[in-house]
Short mmCIF file of C-alpha atoms in Angstrom, two decimals:
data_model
loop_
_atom_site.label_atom_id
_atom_site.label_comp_id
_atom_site.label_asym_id
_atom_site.label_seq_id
_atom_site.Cartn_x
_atom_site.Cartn_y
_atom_site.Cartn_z
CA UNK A 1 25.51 -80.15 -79.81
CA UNK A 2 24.50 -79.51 -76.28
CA UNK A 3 27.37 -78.98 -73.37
CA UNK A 4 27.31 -78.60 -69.45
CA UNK A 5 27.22 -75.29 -67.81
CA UNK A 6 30.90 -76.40 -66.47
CA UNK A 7 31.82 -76.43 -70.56
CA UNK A 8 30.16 -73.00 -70.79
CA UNK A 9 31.83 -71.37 -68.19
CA UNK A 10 35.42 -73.09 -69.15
CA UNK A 11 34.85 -71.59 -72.56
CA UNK A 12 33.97 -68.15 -71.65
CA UNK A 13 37.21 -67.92 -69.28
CA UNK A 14 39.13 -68.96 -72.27
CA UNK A 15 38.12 -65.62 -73.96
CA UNK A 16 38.12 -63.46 -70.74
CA UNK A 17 40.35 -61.85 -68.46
CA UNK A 18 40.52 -62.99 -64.85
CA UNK A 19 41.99 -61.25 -62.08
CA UNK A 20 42.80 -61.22 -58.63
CA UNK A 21 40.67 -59.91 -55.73
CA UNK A 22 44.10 -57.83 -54.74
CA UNK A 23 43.75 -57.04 -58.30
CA UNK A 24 40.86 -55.62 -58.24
CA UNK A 25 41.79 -52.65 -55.78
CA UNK A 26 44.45 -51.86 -57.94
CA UNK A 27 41.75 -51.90 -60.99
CA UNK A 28 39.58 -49.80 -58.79
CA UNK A 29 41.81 -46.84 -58.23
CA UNK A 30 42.77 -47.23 -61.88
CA UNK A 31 39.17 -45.86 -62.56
CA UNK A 32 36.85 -49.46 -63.12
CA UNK A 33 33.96 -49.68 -62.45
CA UNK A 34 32.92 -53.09 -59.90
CA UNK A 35 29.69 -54.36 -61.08
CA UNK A 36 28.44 -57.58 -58.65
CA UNK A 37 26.20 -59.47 -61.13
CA UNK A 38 24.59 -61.45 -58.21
CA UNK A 39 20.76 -61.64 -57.60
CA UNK A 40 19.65 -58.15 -55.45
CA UNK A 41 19.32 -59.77 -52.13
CA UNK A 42 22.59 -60.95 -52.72
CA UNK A 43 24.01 -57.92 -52.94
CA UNK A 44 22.29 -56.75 -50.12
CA UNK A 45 23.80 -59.56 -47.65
CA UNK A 46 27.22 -58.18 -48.76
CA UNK A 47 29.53 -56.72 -51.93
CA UNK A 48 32.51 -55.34 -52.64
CA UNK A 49 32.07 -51.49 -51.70
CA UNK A 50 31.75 -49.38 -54.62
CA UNK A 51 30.24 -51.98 -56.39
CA UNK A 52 26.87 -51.88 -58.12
CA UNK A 53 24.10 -54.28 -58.87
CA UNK A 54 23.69 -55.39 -61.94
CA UNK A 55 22.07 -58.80 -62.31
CA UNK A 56 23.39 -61.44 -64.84
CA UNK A 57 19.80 -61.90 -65.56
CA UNK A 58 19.24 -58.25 -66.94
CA UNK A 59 22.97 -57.08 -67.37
CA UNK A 60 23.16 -56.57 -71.25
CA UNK A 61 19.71 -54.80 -71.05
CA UNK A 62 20.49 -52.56 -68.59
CA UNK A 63 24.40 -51.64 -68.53
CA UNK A 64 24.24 -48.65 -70.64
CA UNK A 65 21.27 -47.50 -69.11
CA UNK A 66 22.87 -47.22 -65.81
CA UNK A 67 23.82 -44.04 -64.25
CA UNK A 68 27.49 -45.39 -63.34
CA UNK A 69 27.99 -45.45 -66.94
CA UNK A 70 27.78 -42.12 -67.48
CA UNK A 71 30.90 -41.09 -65.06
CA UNK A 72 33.55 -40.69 -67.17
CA UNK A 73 36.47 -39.00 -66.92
CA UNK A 74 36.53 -37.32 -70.43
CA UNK A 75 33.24 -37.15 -72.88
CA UNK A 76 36.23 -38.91 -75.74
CA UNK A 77 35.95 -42.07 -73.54
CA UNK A 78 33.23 -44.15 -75.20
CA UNK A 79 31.29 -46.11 -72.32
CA UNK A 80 32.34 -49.49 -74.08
CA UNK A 81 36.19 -48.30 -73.34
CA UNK A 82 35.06 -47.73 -69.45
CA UNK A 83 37.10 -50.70 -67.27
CA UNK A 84 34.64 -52.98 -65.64
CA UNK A 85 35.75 -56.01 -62.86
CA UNK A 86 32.63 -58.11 -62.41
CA UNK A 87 32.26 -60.66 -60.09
CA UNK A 88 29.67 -63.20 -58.64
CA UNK A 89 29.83 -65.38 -55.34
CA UNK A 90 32.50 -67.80 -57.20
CA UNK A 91 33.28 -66.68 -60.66
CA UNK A 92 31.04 -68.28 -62.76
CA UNK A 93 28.38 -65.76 -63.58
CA UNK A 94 30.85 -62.91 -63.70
CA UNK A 95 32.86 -64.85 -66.21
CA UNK A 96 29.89 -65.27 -68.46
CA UNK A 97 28.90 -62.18 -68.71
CA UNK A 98 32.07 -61.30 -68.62
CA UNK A 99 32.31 -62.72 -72.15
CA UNK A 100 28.91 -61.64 -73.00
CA UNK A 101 30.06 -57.91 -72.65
CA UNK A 102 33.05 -58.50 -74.55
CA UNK A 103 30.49 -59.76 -77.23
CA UNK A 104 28.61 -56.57 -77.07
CA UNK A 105 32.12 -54.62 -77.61
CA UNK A 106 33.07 -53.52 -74.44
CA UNK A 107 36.64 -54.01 -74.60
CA UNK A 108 37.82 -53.68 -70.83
CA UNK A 109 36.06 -55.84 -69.13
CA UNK A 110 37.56 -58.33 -66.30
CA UNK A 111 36.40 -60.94 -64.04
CA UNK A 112 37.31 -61.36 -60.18
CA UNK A 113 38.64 -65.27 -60.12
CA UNK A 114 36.66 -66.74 -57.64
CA UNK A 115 33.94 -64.40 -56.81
CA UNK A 116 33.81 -63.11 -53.34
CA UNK A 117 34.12 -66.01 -52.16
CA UNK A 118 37.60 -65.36 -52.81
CA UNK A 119 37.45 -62.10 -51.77
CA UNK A 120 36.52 -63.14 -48.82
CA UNK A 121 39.14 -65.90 -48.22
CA UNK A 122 41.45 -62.61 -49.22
CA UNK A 123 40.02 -60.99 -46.05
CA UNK A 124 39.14 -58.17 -47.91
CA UNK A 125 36.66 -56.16 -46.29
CA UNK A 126 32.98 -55.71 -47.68
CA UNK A 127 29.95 -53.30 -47.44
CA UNK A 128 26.73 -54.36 -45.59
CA UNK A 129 23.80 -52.87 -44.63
CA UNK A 130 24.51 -52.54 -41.22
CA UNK A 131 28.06 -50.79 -41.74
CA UNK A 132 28.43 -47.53 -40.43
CA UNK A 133 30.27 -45.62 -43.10
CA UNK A 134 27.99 -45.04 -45.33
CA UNK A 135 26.54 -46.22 -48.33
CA UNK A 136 29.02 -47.76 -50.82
CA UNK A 137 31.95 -46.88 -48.81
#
């Protein structure tokens, strides 16, 4: 049986969590990790700040391998118990993999309804190249 991409994506947010770009802040200084699963140049026109990169495309490949995995509060904290928000430009991607990580056994992952996009529309701030403050600020 073969289904739309719309069908895919309805089914994973069936089995995810979404949440809230105001959410997400609070998620954030509750210790999550933001991981933008958008395409690098992507990222690099503009993401939440604190976020990393992690491309749908290469995301269960690569998400234990990367160093922001390895920040935890207390060595008894398994990585797969670390809080992750993901997000895309409007939901869809992040809500796949959202599910795709739950698959794997990570057990606190989220997704950001409506990408940043939303965010956006939220007039929440984000982190370009050409801010001042920093990297990642």
């Amino acid at each position: 049986m073969t289904i739309d991409l719309n069908s895919l994506i309805r089914q994973a947010l069936a089995r995810i969590q979404e949440i809230s770009p105001l959410e997400v802040t609070a998620a954030r200084a509750d210790g999550a990790l933001l991981i933008d699963v958008r395409e690098p140049d992507e990222f690099a026109a503009g993401h939440l700040p604190q976020a990393i990169n992690l491309p749908r495309g290469v995301l269960e490949f690569r998400i234990q391998a990367h160093p922001a995995m390895a920040c935890q509060a207390s060595e008894a904290l398994s990585l797969r118990e670390r809080p992750l928000v993901l997000y895309c430009l409007t939901g869809g991607r992040a809500a796949l993999a959202a599910d795709s990580l739950q698959q794997l056994g990570f057990e606190r992952v989220k997704s950001m309804a409506g990408g940043i996009t939303a965010w956006r529309e939220a007039g929440l701030p984000l982190h370009t190249p050409t801010d001042s403050s920093g990297p990642d600020d």
